[in-house]
XYZ file of C-alpha atoms in Angstrom:
584
model
C 0.000 0.000 0.000
C 1.580 3.251 -1.121
C 0.827 5.893 1.440
C 1.660 9.390 2.514
C 3.175 8.497 5.871
C 5.332 5.392 5.793
C 7.819 5.564 8.638
C 9.891 2.665 7.401
C 10.024 3.972 3.829
C 13.102 2.744 1.969
C 13.988 6.339 1.074
C 13.748 7.371 4.714
C 16.206 4.664 5.779
C 18.481 5.278 2.797
C 18.684 9.024 3.318
C 19.165 8.782 7.085
C 21.933 6.200 6.786
C 23.753 8.258 4.174
C 23.565 11.374 6.310
C 24.468 9.611 9.534
C 27.448 7.799 8.035
C 28.850 10.862 6.340
C 32.217 11.790 7.895
C 31.439 15.477 7.578
C 28.126 14.911 9.290
C 29.811 13.035 12.153
C 32.406 15.781 12.625
C 29.637 18.358 12.672
C 27.796 16.309 15.283
C 30.944 16.282 17.462
C 31.185 20.034 17.209
C 34.420 19.961 15.195
C 35.150 22.894 12.944
C 34.736 21.908 9.290
C 37.230 22.970 6.670
C 36.210 24.513 3.347
C 36.980 21.202 1.605
C 34.777 19.294 4.042
C 31.913 21.706 3.550
C 32.236 21.475 -0.223
C 32.289 17.679 -0.093
C 29.319 17.619 2.236
C 27.322 19.898 -0.033
C 28.141 17.978 -3.180
C 27.501 14.475 -1.872
C 24.962 14.916 0.918
C 22.961 18.037 0.108
C 20.323 16.181 -1.850
C 19.831 13.495 0.805
C 19.622 16.091 3.564
C 16.942 18.072 1.742
C 14.907 14.967 0.925
C 15.207 13.669 4.481
C 14.136 16.971 6.001
C 11.321 17.406 3.491
C 9.995 13.902 4.074
C 10.286 14.190 7.851
C 8.514 17.558 7.939
C 5.601 16.402 5.788
C 5.391 13.122 7.687
C 5.360 14.651 11.153
C 2.194 13.971 13.142
C 1.001 11.012 11.057
C 0.969 7.349 11.908
C 2.327 4.467 9.906
C -0.141 3.368 7.236
C -0.253 -0.447 7.255
C -1.087 -2.767 4.414
C -4.190 -3.940 6.258
C -6.249 -3.025 9.314
C -6.507 -5.416 12.231
C -10.217 -6.110 12.274
C -12.746 -3.860 14.051
C -14.765 -1.149 12.282
C -13.412 1.745 10.257
C -14.707 5.100 9.074
C -13.934 5.806 5.421
C -13.917 9.593 5.281
C -14.510 10.587 1.657
C -13.046 13.964 0.693
C -11.483 14.424 -2.755
C -11.839 10.728 -3.655
C -15.517 10.384 -4.572
C -15.179 7.080 -6.409
C -15.170 3.335 -5.823
C -12.660 2.154 -8.448
C -8.906 2.662 -7.989
C -9.446 4.145 -4.535
C -6.524 3.339 -2.227
C -8.418 4.587 0.817
C -11.286 2.209 0.061
C -8.830 -0.653 -0.490
C -7.296 -0.042 2.924
C -10.667 0.378 4.668
C -11.893 -2.890 3.153
C -9.323 -4.776 5.239
C -11.361 -3.945 8.362
C -14.356 -5.978 9.521
C -16.865 -3.208 8.774
C -16.749 0.145 6.958
C -18.825 3.255 7.589
C -18.552 5.652 4.569
C -18.794 9.315 5.532
C -18.857 12.667 3.757
C -18.958 15.974 5.626
C -20.035 19.336 4.201
C -18.030 21.806 6.260
C -19.415 25.341 6.352
C -15.896 26.671 6.843
C -15.073 25.757 3.246
C -17.635 28.347 2.137
C -15.904 31.283 3.830
C -15.987 34.513 1.847
C -12.899 35.710 0.011
C -11.727 39.303 -0.283
C -14.226 39.980 -3.074
C -17.106 39.100 -0.768
C -17.642 35.824 -2.650
C -17.796 32.316 -1.225
C -14.570 30.416 -1.770
C -16.542 27.487 -3.192
C -18.678 28.918 -5.980
C -22.017 27.681 -7.357
C -20.582 25.664 -10.242
C -18.151 23.671 -8.132
C -20.563 23.158 -5.258
C -23.264 21.873 -7.597
C -20.743 19.508 -9.181
C -19.558 18.241 -5.783
C -23.124 17.764 -4.614
C -23.962 15.718 -7.721
C -20.824 13.630 -7.183
C -21.674 12.946 -3.527
C -25.224 12.012 -4.447
C -23.989 9.612 -7.132
C -21.504 8.037 -4.714
C -24.263 7.609 -2.159
C -26.473 5.818 -4.687
C -23.565 3.610 -5.803
C -22.824 2.556 -2.233
C -26.476 1.785 -1.623
C -26.365 -0.466 -4.675
C -23.615 -2.405 -2.864
C -25.823 -2.765 0.251
C -23.878 -0.041 2.003
C -24.564 3.684 2.391
C -22.879 7.081 2.522
C -23.565 9.034 5.694
C -23.727 12.735 4.769
C -23.328 15.252 7.585
C -23.053 19.025 7.871
C -20.584 20.502 10.330
C -16.996 20.096 11.511
C -15.546 16.738 10.493
C -13.765 16.246 13.821
C -16.960 16.546 15.855
C -18.926 14.324 13.475
C -16.231 11.652 13.619
C -16.064 11.883 17.429
C -19.758 11.050 17.747
C -19.590 8.207 15.236
C -16.538 6.629 16.909
C -18.293 6.514 20.254
C -21.635 5.328 18.878
C -20.379 2.502 16.641
C -17.153 1.548 18.442
C -14.916 2.703 15.561
C -11.219 1.809 15.839
C -9.828 3.105 12.520
C -10.236 6.244 10.427
C -9.079 6.213 6.793
C -9.040 9.330 4.604
C -7.115 10.789 1.652
C -4.369 13.293 2.344
C -5.063 16.853 1.164
C -2.709 19.809 0.840
C -4.650 23.046 1.312
C -4.171 24.893 4.645
C -7.769 24.555 5.811
C -7.890 20.845 4.977
C -4.662 20.243 6.883
C -6.251 22.090 9.801
C -9.248 19.741 9.627
C -6.858 16.783 9.587
C -5.126 17.996 12.726
C -8.486 18.308 14.468
C -9.343 14.719 13.506
C -5.930 13.517 14.689
C -6.510 15.192 18.045
C -9.910 13.508 18.388
C -8.361 10.163 17.451
C -5.727 10.539 20.153
C -8.365 11.300 22.776
C -10.437 8.262 21.797
C -7.417 5.973 21.159
C -8.426 5.488 17.524
C -6.016 4.905 14.651
C -6.137 7.495 11.854
C -4.494 7.021 8.460
C -4.159 9.655 5.727
C -3.305 8.048 2.402
C -1.578 9.904 -0.449
C -3.719 9.275 -3.530
C -3.869 12.538 -5.487
C -0.952 12.397 -7.932
C 0.247 10.134 -10.699
C 3.515 9.504 -8.867
C 3.435 8.085 -5.360
C 4.499 10.387 -2.547
C 7.849 8.611 -2.253
C 8.501 8.824 -6.005
C 7.464 12.484 -5.981
C 9.717 13.855 -3.243
C 12.747 11.686 -3.958
C 13.388 13.877 -7.005
C 15.965 16.545 -6.441
C 14.762 19.966 -5.446
C 13.914 21.354 -8.875
C 13.321 25.000 -9.689
C 11.597 24.369 -13.001
C 9.194 21.885 -14.483
C 11.606 20.964 -17.265
C 14.225 19.891 -14.740
C 11.620 17.929 -12.781
C 10.348 16.245 -15.932
C 13.866 15.233 -16.966
C 14.554 13.906 -13.483
C 11.427 11.743 -13.476
C 12.074 10.391 -16.972
C 15.696 9.560 -16.152
C 14.611 7.441 -13.172
C 11.984 5.551 -15.174
C 8.225 5.482 -14.619
C 6.838 3.267 -11.848
C 5.052 0.067 -12.865
C 2.008 0.696 -10.670
C 0.493 2.980 -13.336
C -1.000 -0.100 -14.964
C -4.583 -0.806 -13.889
C -6.749 -3.841 -14.344
C -9.581 -3.337 -16.801
C -11.934 -5.768 -15.019
C -12.141 -3.965 -11.692
C -15.368 -4.347 -9.727
C -16.432 -2.083 -6.840
C -16.564 -3.744 -3.441
C -17.043 -2.557 0.132
C -17.337 -4.295 3.488
C -20.691 -4.242 5.364
C -21.772 -1.379 7.577
C -20.967 -1.448 11.320
C -23.346 -3.263 13.609
C -26.186 -1.021 14.751
C -25.984 1.449 11.862
C -29.361 1.867 10.194
C -29.339 3.621 6.807
C -31.898 6.400 6.483
C -32.601 6.778 2.800
C -34.953 9.715 3.243
C -32.245 12.197 4.261
C -31.497 14.525 1.287
C -28.171 16.162 0.620
C -27.792 19.610 2.197
C -29.092 22.588 0.301
C -26.802 25.573 0.002
C -29.136 28.234 1.315
C -31.413 26.311 3.677
C -28.939 23.896 5.276
C -25.557 25.575 4.900
C -26.726 29.138 5.406
C -25.132 30.461 2.225
C -26.863 33.452 0.705
C -27.014 34.267 -3.007
C -24.493 31.583 -3.918
C -26.623 29.801 -6.495
C -27.171 32.936 -8.563
C -24.718 32.780 -11.480
C -23.335 35.706 -13.412
C -26.032 36.461 -15.998
C -27.787 33.279 -17.137
C -29.152 30.244 -15.297
C -26.873 27.242 -15.693
C -26.410 24.915 -17.456
C -25.501 27.528 -20.036
C -26.285 26.367 -23.607
C -23.024 27.886 -24.880
C -20.924 25.945 -22.377
C -18.125 23.934 -23.942
C -19.196 20.773 -22.094
C -22.226 19.741 -19.969
C -20.335 18.804 -16.800
C -22.232 16.568 -14.405
C -20.771 15.097 -11.244
C -20.373 11.402 -10.518
C -18.116 8.456 -11.268
C -20.370 7.163 -14.050
C -20.230 10.509 -15.863
C -16.435 10.421 -15.655
C -16.287 6.919 -17.132
C -18.696 7.964 -19.906
C -16.351 10.814 -20.804
C -13.359 8.451 -20.730
C -15.088 6.120 -23.169
C -16.367 8.916 -25.403
C -13.052 10.748 -25.672
C -10.560 7.891 -25.886
C -12.459 5.080 -27.592
C -15.294 6.677 -29.523
C -13.660 9.887 -30.763
C -9.968 8.921 -30.655
C -9.329 12.254 -29.009
C -5.575 11.898 -28.538
C -5.010 11.686 -32.268
C -6.186 15.294 -32.625
C -5.040 16.715 -29.294
C -1.997 18.509 -30.708
C -4.196 20.270 -33.285
C -6.936 21.344 -30.867
C -5.244 21.729 -27.483
C -4.848 25.517 -27.799
C -8.366 26.170 -29.077
C -10.939 27.683 -26.731
C -14.585 26.723 -26.866
C -13.951 23.322 -28.495
C -15.330 20.266 -26.708
C -12.581 17.835 -27.647
C -9.621 20.208 -27.430
C -8.793 18.349 -24.208
C -10.201 15.475 -22.199
C -12.340 17.886 -20.108
C -11.839 15.469 -17.201
C -10.353 18.024 -14.797
C -13.597 18.555 -12.786
C -13.849 14.813 -12.128
C -10.147 14.599 -11.277
C -10.347 17.490 -8.795
C -13.253 15.877 -6.918
C -11.817 12.380 -7.215
C -14.622 10.898 -9.321
C -11.805 9.456 -11.428
C -8.172 8.972 -10.452
C -5.220 10.448 -12.284
C -3.933 6.920 -12.856
C -7.196 5.894 -14.536
C -7.041 8.790 -16.984
C -3.363 8.318 -17.777
C -3.637 4.560 -18.207
C -6.771 4.801 -20.379
C -4.965 7.168 -22.734
C -1.820 5.061 -22.752
C -3.632 1.752 -23.222
C -5.867 3.075 -25.991
C -3.525 5.251 -28.015
C 0.150 5.202 -27.078
C 0.854 2.276 -29.422
C -0.883 4.099 -32.282
C 0.174 7.720 -32.069
C 3.723 9.018 -32.271
C 6.253 9.551 -29.522
C 5.618 13.296 -29.480
C 1.980 12.792 -28.472
C 2.985 10.195 -25.875
C 5.453 12.628 -24.302
C 2.884 15.430 -24.399
C 0.348 13.156 -22.731
C 2.749 12.301 -19.894
C 3.852 15.923 -19.466
C 0.300 16.982 -18.663
C 0.183 14.695 -15.651
C 3.712 15.364 -14.488
C 3.008 19.110 -14.595
C 0.175 18.528 -12.129
C 2.492 16.416 -9.953
C 5.115 19.156 -10.149
C 2.645 21.702 -8.767
C 2.027 19.374 -5.834
C 5.787 19.158 -5.310
C 6.014 22.965 -5.394
C 3.371 23.198 -2.671
C 5.163 20.566 -0.586
C 8.488 22.357 -0.891
C 7.293 25.944 -0.567
C 4.624 25.321 2.069
C 2.753 28.396 3.250
C 4.357 30.678 0.633
C 2.089 29.224 -2.049
C -1.079 30.006 -0.086
C 0.173 33.349 1.143
C -2.630 35.884 1.733
C -5.296 33.275 0.989
C -8.628 33.947 2.676
C -9.113 31.673 5.676
C -11.904 33.441 7.552
C -14.677 35.976 7.100
C -12.537 38.733 8.649
C -9.940 38.666 5.870
C -8.799 42.127 4.706
C -9.927 43.460 1.366
C -7.593 43.554 -1.604
C -5.727 46.837 -2.257
C -8.124 47.034 -5.191
C -10.662 48.679 -2.929
C -8.509 51.160 -1.036
C -10.331 54.412 -0.425
C -7.222 56.603 -0.442
C -5.041 55.966 -3.447
C -2.703 57.787 -5.784
C -3.622 58.587 -9.389
C -1.652 55.559 -10.546
C -3.475 53.299 -8.075
C -6.875 54.688 -9.068
C -6.184 53.981 -12.749
C -4.837 50.558 -11.901
C -7.807 49.724 -9.691
C -10.224 50.623 -12.455
C -8.315 48.343 -14.811
C -8.420 45.467 -12.286
C -12.166 45.898 -11.817
C -12.580 45.774 -15.573
C -10.589 42.508 -15.656
C -12.793 40.984 -12.983
C -15.942 41.960 -14.875
C -14.720 41.074 -18.369
C -14.695 44.558 -19.865
C -11.018 45.242 -20.504
C -11.537 46.229 -24.137
C -9.524 43.218 -25.316
C -12.066 40.714 -26.716
C -9.907 37.611 -26.218
C -9.603 38.404 -22.496
C -13.201 39.529 -22.047
C -14.588 36.441 -23.794
C -12.669 34.092 -21.510
C -13.665 35.990 -18.368
C -17.297 35.950 -19.446
C -17.156 32.222 -20.198
C -15.595 31.554 -16.792
C -18.178 33.592 -14.896
C -21.011 32.038 -16.881
C -20.021 28.360 -17.040
C -17.236 27.837 -14.474
C -14.732 26.610 -17.058
C -12.179 27.965 -19.536
C -9.397 26.263 -21.473
C -5.758 26.160 -20.396
C -4.889 28.649 -23.151
C -7.545 30.986 -21.791
C -6.231 30.672 -18.239
C -2.716 31.451 -19.390
C -3.854 34.566 -21.261
C -6.088 36.053 -18.577
C -3.486 35.409 -15.862
C -0.660 36.922 -17.912
C -2.834 39.937 -18.746
C -3.648 40.489 -15.067
C -0.074 40.259 -13.806
C 1.895 41.863 -16.638
C -0.457 44.280 -18.377
C -2.449 45.448 -15.352
C 0.234 45.043 -12.681
C -2.160 43.035 -10.519
C -1.309 40.635 -7.690
C -1.394 36.970 -8.651
C -3.270 36.246 -5.408
C -6.169 38.287 -6.778
C -6.414 36.009 -9.802
C -6.031 32.878 -7.682
C -8.974 33.818 -5.447
C -11.041 34.795 -8.480
C -10.384 31.394 -10.071
C -11.063 29.651 -6.773
C -14.611 30.973 -6.655
C -15.594 30.329 -10.273
C -13.686 27.271 -11.502
C -15.708 24.061 -11.510
C -12.459 22.071 -11.599
C -10.710 24.027 -8.854
C -7.988 22.168 -6.997
C -6.291 24.329 -4.321
C -2.836 22.953 -5.059
C -3.145 23.135 -8.848
C -4.719 26.609 -8.874
C -2.562 28.326 -6.269
C 0.525 26.352 -7.285
C -0.027 27.393 -10.916
C -0.230 31.089 -10.077
C 2.670 30.914 -7.628
C 4.951 29.071 -10.031
C 4.211 31.296 -13.047
C 4.383 34.684 -11.400
C 6.261 34.354 -8.133
C 8.667 31.459 -8.170
C 9.687 31.923 -11.821
C 10.434 35.558 -11.034
C 12.665 34.584 -8.126
C 14.504 31.806 -9.924
C 14.824 32.860 -13.552
C 14.367 36.623 -13.182
C 11.501 36.371 -15.649
C 7.914 35.173 -15.739
C 5.596 33.673 -18.317
C 4.151 36.484 -20.447
C 2.098 36.152 -23.615
C 0.919 38.692 -26.180
C -2.864 38.647 -26.000
C -3.520 39.986 -29.493
C -0.939 37.679 -31.050
C -2.442 34.693 -29.219
C -5.951 35.671 -30.323
C -4.982 35.920 -33.992
C -3.108 32.629 -33.789
C -5.661 30.459 -31.978
C -8.905 32.204 -32.970
C -8.088 33.705 -36.395
C -11.687 34.101 -37.561
C -12.948 35.266 -34.171
C -15.502 32.485 -33.742
C -14.791 32.088 -30.036
C -14.787 35.821 -29.332
C -18.073 36.383 -31.205
C -19.662 33.436 -29.392
C -19.328 35.221 -26.045
C -19.332 38.873 -27.146
C -22.408 39.254 -29.315
C -21.816 42.961 -29.914
C -18.745 42.072 -32.006
C -20.472 39.563 -34.268
C -20.274 41.836 -37.347
C -16.584 42.633 -36.993
C -14.216 40.886 -39.430
C -10.621 40.014 -38.521
C -8.528 41.707 -37.254
C -11.103 44.135 -35.819
C -12.815 41.379 -33.845
C -9.613 41.082 -31.758
C -8.639 44.765 -31.882
C -11.839 46.822 -32.032
C -9.909 49.868 -30.815
C -8.427 50.101 -34.345
C -11.833 51.042 -35.773
C -12.207 54.572 -37.081
C -15.350 56.560 -36.294
C -16.817 55.722 -39.699
C -16.052 52.011 -39.277
C -17.662 52.025 -35.842
C -20.853 53.312 -37.406
C -20.594 50.804 -40.240
C -20.187 47.744 -37.968
C -22.539 49.092 -35.270
C -19.901 48.947 -32.558
C -19.447 52.267 -30.777
C -16.416 52.124 -28.502
C -17.287 53.227 -25.006
C -20.978 52.431 -25.560
C -21.417 49.041 -27.222
C -17.979 47.815 -26.263
C -15.482 49.374 -23.815
C -12.317 51.183 -24.732
C -9.094 49.388 -23.737
C -8.647 49.765 -19.996
C -4.945 50.436 -19.624
C -2.783 53.171 -18.250
C -2.943 56.641 -19.875
C 0.394 56.491 -21.740
C -0.780 53.356 -23.550
C -3.613 55.244 -25.234
C -1.078 57.243 -27.221
C 0.351 54.002 -28.629
C -3.150 52.761 -29.467
C -3.907 55.998 -31.308
C -0.698 55.718 -33.326
C -1.516 52.077 -34.179
C -4.991 53.121 -35.300
C -3.617 55.834 -37.568
C -0.966 53.528 -39.031
C -3.580 50.861 -39.733
C -5.904 53.364 -41.416
C -3.077 54.768 -43.558
C -1.974 51.263 -44.646
C -5.562 50.444 -45.703
C -5.784 53.684 -47.687
C -2.439 53.040 -49.423
C -3.408 49.530 -50.461
C -6.728 50.678 -51.877
């Protein structure tokens, strides 16, 4: 059983022995003064082992050894981000007990408001999670079990259940966000008081926890990718195709109550105005995909994309297109909630297509998963820096965006940031993606890269602002992937390479949406504009604005940038008009 906390891990023993046996380490332990040569030797030969040992020990601290099987008695299987029955390592471990009580807890603290006054978990993601929990509950009932759904603090719910049903084991997946780690510590404290064993299993990445952290401390994804490839991929990626769900019976005395519905946002969780989307009631007919929670929906998408449509054969052609259903697997919402495991998705693609398509596609397919694993490694290594300034309670301070006293520069900048949040920057490619996100809860990777680069580089905005904005709206939000993505692109890259990822919005728009189909789909007022005006409406002269029925400042906003940029825009408009006149 691969787990998060394995005290007798082979890497733990290996690293400790290498450090302990190092002559320089022994001399340091005796208090001897090291020479420059000793220090150099120590750094060259032992630095990696020391960092891995410390990293593993820090992340392991406070957790018990996760065994291969439980010694009888009853266990609580606490579902969190693993809402599935197949390829579920927590379920496999819990099934070694005599009885299993499945549990899911809706914690009101996860709905705390961010610094925009919005709930951290938005309507799209909550609806998806609720559908997934309901589907899991029905699946367990089909196996003569049940899923107990509670509202409140997980620690208090688990305390009552342990006493009532004589529970001796608690099994749950390990999660990385600060609030979830706080919940885990509360459960650990309850377990200590009641003398109950608690096991948190690492089951959220393609690589196991041991395979993930044993890589050298890498500052870039390319170095991490090369390190993983050089060591060879683990064999446990392969999954059996004839898996069947199975779960042990419920504890003695537990009586399923099938009449209890899942909690409603407003009535049961006390959340106001959360289910009111941006402009239209969802599901939005223009949405790129009709996401619906549940393990069966995830398997249907796996079959449809890999077997029915042969999606990987066209992924290199469509991966940068926005608003296209099969430009990617669209499995990220199910992965983030655990309705399907990362291993299932990777193995389905490998089994179905890797022997057919070329090596380039195979490498691209693996890179997608290792990039996600790398973001988890970044969060493990950087710790609280990744989630710096993240809202953790209702008393969180507002963003500098809303400062009452500000300089002229800050006022202009604040107006630009507000325009970004509302999708009215005057750049159609940005506005279309923001509108799609606020309307459907999903945008493509290319869209996320453009809107994030525009916020940080063009508008001089804080990356934390974008991370909290994404956290509220994204249906596939994963705290580690979202915050790790922003941190790596715009904070860590700046520290390490003295540069960050920046893209040219107009160039990207003309390259990936040359005819403007995507932009016109979400910005109806631009439907009459031909290229390149559909991506740069600020180039329109007054006569052309009347001709195409797009009045800048009325039908569509002027570009919201700093004052000196308007001079450049005016020069570009004049140059474009003069070039048109010369050609005619």
